mmCIF file with all atom_site columns, C-alpha atoms in Angstrom:
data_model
loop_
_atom_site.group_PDB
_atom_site.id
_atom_site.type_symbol
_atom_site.label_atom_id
_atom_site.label_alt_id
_atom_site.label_comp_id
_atom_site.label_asym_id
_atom_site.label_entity_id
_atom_site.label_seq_id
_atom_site.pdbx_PDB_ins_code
_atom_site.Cartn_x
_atom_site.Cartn_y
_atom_site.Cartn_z
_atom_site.occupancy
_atom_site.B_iso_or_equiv
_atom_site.pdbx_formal_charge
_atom_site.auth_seq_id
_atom_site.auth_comp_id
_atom_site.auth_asym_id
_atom_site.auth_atom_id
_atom_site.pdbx_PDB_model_num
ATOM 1  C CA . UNK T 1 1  ? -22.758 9.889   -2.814  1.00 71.00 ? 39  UNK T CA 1
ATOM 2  C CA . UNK T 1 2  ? -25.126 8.377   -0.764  1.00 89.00 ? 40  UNK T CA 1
ATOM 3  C CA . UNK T 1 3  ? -25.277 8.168   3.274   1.00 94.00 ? 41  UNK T CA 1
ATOM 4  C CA . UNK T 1 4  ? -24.477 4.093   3.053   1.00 95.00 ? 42  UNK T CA 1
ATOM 5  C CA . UNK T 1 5  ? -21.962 4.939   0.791   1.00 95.00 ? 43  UNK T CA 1
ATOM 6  C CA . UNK T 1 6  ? -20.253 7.567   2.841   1.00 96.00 ? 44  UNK T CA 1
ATOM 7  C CA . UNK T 1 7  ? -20.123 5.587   5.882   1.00 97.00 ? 45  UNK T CA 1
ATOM 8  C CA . UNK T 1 8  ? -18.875 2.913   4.205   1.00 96.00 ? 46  UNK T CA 1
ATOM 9  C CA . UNK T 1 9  ? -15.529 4.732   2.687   1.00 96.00 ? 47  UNK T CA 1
ATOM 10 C CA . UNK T 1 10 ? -15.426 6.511   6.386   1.00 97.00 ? 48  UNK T CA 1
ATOM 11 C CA . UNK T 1 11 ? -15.175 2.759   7.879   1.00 97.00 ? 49  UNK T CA 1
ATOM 12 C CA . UNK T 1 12 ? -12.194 1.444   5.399   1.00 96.00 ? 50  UNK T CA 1
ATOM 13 C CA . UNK T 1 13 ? -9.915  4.653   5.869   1.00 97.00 ? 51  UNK T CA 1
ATOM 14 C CA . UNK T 1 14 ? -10.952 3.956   9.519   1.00 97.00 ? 52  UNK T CA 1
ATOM 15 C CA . UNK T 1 15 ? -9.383  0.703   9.244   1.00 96.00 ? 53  UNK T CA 1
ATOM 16 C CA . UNK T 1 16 ? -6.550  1.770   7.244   1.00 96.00 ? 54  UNK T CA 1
ATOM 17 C CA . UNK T 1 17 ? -5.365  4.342   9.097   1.00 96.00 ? 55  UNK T CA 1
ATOM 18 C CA . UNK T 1 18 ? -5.489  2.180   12.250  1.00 94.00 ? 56  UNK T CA 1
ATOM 19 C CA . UNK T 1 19 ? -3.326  -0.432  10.211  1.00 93.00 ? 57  UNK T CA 1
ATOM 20 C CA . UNK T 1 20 ? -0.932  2.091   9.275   1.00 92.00 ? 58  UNK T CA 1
ATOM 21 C CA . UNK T 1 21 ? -0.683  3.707   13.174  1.00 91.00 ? 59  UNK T CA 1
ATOM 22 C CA . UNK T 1 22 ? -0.393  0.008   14.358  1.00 90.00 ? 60  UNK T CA 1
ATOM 23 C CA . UNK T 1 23 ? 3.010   -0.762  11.913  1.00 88.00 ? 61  UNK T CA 1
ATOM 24 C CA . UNK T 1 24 ? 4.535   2.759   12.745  1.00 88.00 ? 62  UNK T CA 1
ATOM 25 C CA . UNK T 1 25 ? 4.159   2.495   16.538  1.00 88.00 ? 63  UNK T CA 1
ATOM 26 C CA . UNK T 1 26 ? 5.139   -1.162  16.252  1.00 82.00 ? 64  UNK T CA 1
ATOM 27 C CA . UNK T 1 27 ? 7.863   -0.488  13.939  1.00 77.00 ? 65  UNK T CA 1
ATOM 28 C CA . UNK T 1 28 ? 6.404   -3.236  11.567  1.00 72.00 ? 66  UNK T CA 1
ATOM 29 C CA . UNK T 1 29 ? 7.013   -6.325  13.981  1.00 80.00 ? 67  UNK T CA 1
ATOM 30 C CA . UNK T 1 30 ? 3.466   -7.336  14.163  1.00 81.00 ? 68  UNK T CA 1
ATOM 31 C CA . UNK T 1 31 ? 2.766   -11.076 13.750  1.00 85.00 ? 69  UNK T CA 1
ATOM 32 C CA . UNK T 1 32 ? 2.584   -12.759 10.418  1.00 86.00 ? 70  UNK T CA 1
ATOM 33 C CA . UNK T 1 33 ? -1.316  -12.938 9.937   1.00 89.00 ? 71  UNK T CA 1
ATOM 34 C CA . UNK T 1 34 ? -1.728  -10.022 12.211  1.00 90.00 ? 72  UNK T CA 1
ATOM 35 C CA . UNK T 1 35 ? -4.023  -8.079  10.315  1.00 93.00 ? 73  UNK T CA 1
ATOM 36 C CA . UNK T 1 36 ? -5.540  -10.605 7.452   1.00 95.00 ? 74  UNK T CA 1
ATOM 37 C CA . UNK T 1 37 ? -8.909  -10.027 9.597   1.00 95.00 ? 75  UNK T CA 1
ATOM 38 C CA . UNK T 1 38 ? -9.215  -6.091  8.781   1.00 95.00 ? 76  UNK T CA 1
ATOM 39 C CA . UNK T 1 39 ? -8.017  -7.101  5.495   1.00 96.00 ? 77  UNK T CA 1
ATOM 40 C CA . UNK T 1 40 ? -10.724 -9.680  4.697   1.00 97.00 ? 78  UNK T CA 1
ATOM 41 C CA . UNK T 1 41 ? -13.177 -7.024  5.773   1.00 97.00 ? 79  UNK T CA 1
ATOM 42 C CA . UNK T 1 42 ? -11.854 -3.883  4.053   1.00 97.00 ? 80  UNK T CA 1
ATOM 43 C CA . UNK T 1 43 ? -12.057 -6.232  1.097   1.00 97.00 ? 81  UNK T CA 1
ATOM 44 C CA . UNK T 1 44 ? -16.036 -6.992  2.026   1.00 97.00 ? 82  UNK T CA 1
ATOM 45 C CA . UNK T 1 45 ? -16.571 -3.192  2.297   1.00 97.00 ? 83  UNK T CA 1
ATOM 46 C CA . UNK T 1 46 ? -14.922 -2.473  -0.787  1.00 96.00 ? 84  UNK T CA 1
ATOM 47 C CA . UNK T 1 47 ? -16.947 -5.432  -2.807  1.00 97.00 ? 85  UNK T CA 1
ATOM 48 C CA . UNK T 1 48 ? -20.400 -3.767  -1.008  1.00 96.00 ? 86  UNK T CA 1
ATOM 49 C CA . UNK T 1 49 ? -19.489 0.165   -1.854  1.00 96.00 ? 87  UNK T CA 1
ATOM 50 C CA . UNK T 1 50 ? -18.953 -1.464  -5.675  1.00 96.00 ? 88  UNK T CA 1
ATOM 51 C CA . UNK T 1 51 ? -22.349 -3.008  -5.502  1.00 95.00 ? 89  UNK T CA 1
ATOM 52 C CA . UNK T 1 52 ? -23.980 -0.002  -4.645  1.00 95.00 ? 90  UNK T CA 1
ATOM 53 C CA . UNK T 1 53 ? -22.147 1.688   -7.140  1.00 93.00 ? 91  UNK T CA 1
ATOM 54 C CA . UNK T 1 54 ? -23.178 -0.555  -9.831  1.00 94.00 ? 92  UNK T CA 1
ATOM 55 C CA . UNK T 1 55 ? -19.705 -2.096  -10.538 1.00 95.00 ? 93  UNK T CA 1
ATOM 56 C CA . UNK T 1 56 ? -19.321 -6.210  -11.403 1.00 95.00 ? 94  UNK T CA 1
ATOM 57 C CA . UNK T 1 57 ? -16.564 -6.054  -8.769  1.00 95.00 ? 95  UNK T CA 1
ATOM 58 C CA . UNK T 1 58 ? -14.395 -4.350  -6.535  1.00 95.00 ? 96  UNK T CA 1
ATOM 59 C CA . UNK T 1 59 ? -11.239 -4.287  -9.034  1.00 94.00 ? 97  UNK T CA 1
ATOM 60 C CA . UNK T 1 60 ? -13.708 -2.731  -11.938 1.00 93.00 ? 98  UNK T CA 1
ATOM 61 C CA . UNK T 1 61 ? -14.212 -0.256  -9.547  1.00 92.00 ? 99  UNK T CA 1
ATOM 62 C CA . UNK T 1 62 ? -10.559 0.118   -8.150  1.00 90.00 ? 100 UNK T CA 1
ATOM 63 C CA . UNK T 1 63 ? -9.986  0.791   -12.039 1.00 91.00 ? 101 UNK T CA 1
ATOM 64 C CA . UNK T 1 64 ? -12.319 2.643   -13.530 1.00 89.00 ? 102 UNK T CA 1
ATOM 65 C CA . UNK T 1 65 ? -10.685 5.326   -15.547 1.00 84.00 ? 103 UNK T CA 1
ATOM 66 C CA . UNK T 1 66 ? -13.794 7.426   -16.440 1.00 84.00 ? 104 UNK T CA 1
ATOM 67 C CA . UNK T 1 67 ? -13.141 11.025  -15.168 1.00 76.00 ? 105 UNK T CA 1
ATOM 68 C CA . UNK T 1 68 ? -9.461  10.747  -15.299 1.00 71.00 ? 106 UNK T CA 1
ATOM 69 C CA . UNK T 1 69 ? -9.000  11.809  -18.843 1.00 72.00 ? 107 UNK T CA 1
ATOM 70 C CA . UNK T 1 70 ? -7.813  15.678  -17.777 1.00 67.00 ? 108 UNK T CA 1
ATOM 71 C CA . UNK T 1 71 ? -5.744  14.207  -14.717 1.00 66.00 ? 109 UNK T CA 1
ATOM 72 C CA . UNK T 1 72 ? -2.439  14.437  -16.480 1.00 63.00 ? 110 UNK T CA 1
ATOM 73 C CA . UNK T 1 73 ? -1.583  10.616  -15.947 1.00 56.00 ? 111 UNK T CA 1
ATOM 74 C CA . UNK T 1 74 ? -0.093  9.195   -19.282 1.00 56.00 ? 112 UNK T CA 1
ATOM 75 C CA . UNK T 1 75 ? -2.216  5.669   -18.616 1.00 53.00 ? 113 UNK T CA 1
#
């Protein structure tokens, strides 16, 4: 995996994990809306790590199955 790449999944679980902090320590009261600004750009990393990755878009990516065949997962 490339540098950009790296960086790029580093930045979303960044985000995520500040999400998930946020709605434990505010024992999910935050505002309706609240966070539909990290989501829009997790969303804009995810569609850029799929173009460098050579997927159409970010749900081909999300479900690609190649290299789960040994995983154990019935689907």
């Amino acid at each position: 995996m490339t540098r950009q790449k790296k960086e790029i999944v580093k930045k979303i679980d960044e985000m995520e994990r500040w999400i998930a902090a946020d709605e434990e320590l505010g024992c999910g009261f935050a505002p309706a809306g609240a966070y539909d600004g990290l989501y829009e750009e997790i969303y804009r990393l995810r569609e850029e790590l799929a173009r460098l990755q050579h997927y159409a878009s970010v749900e081909d990516m999300l479900y690609d199955t190649r290299g789960h065949e040994n995983s154990g997962c019935p689907w």
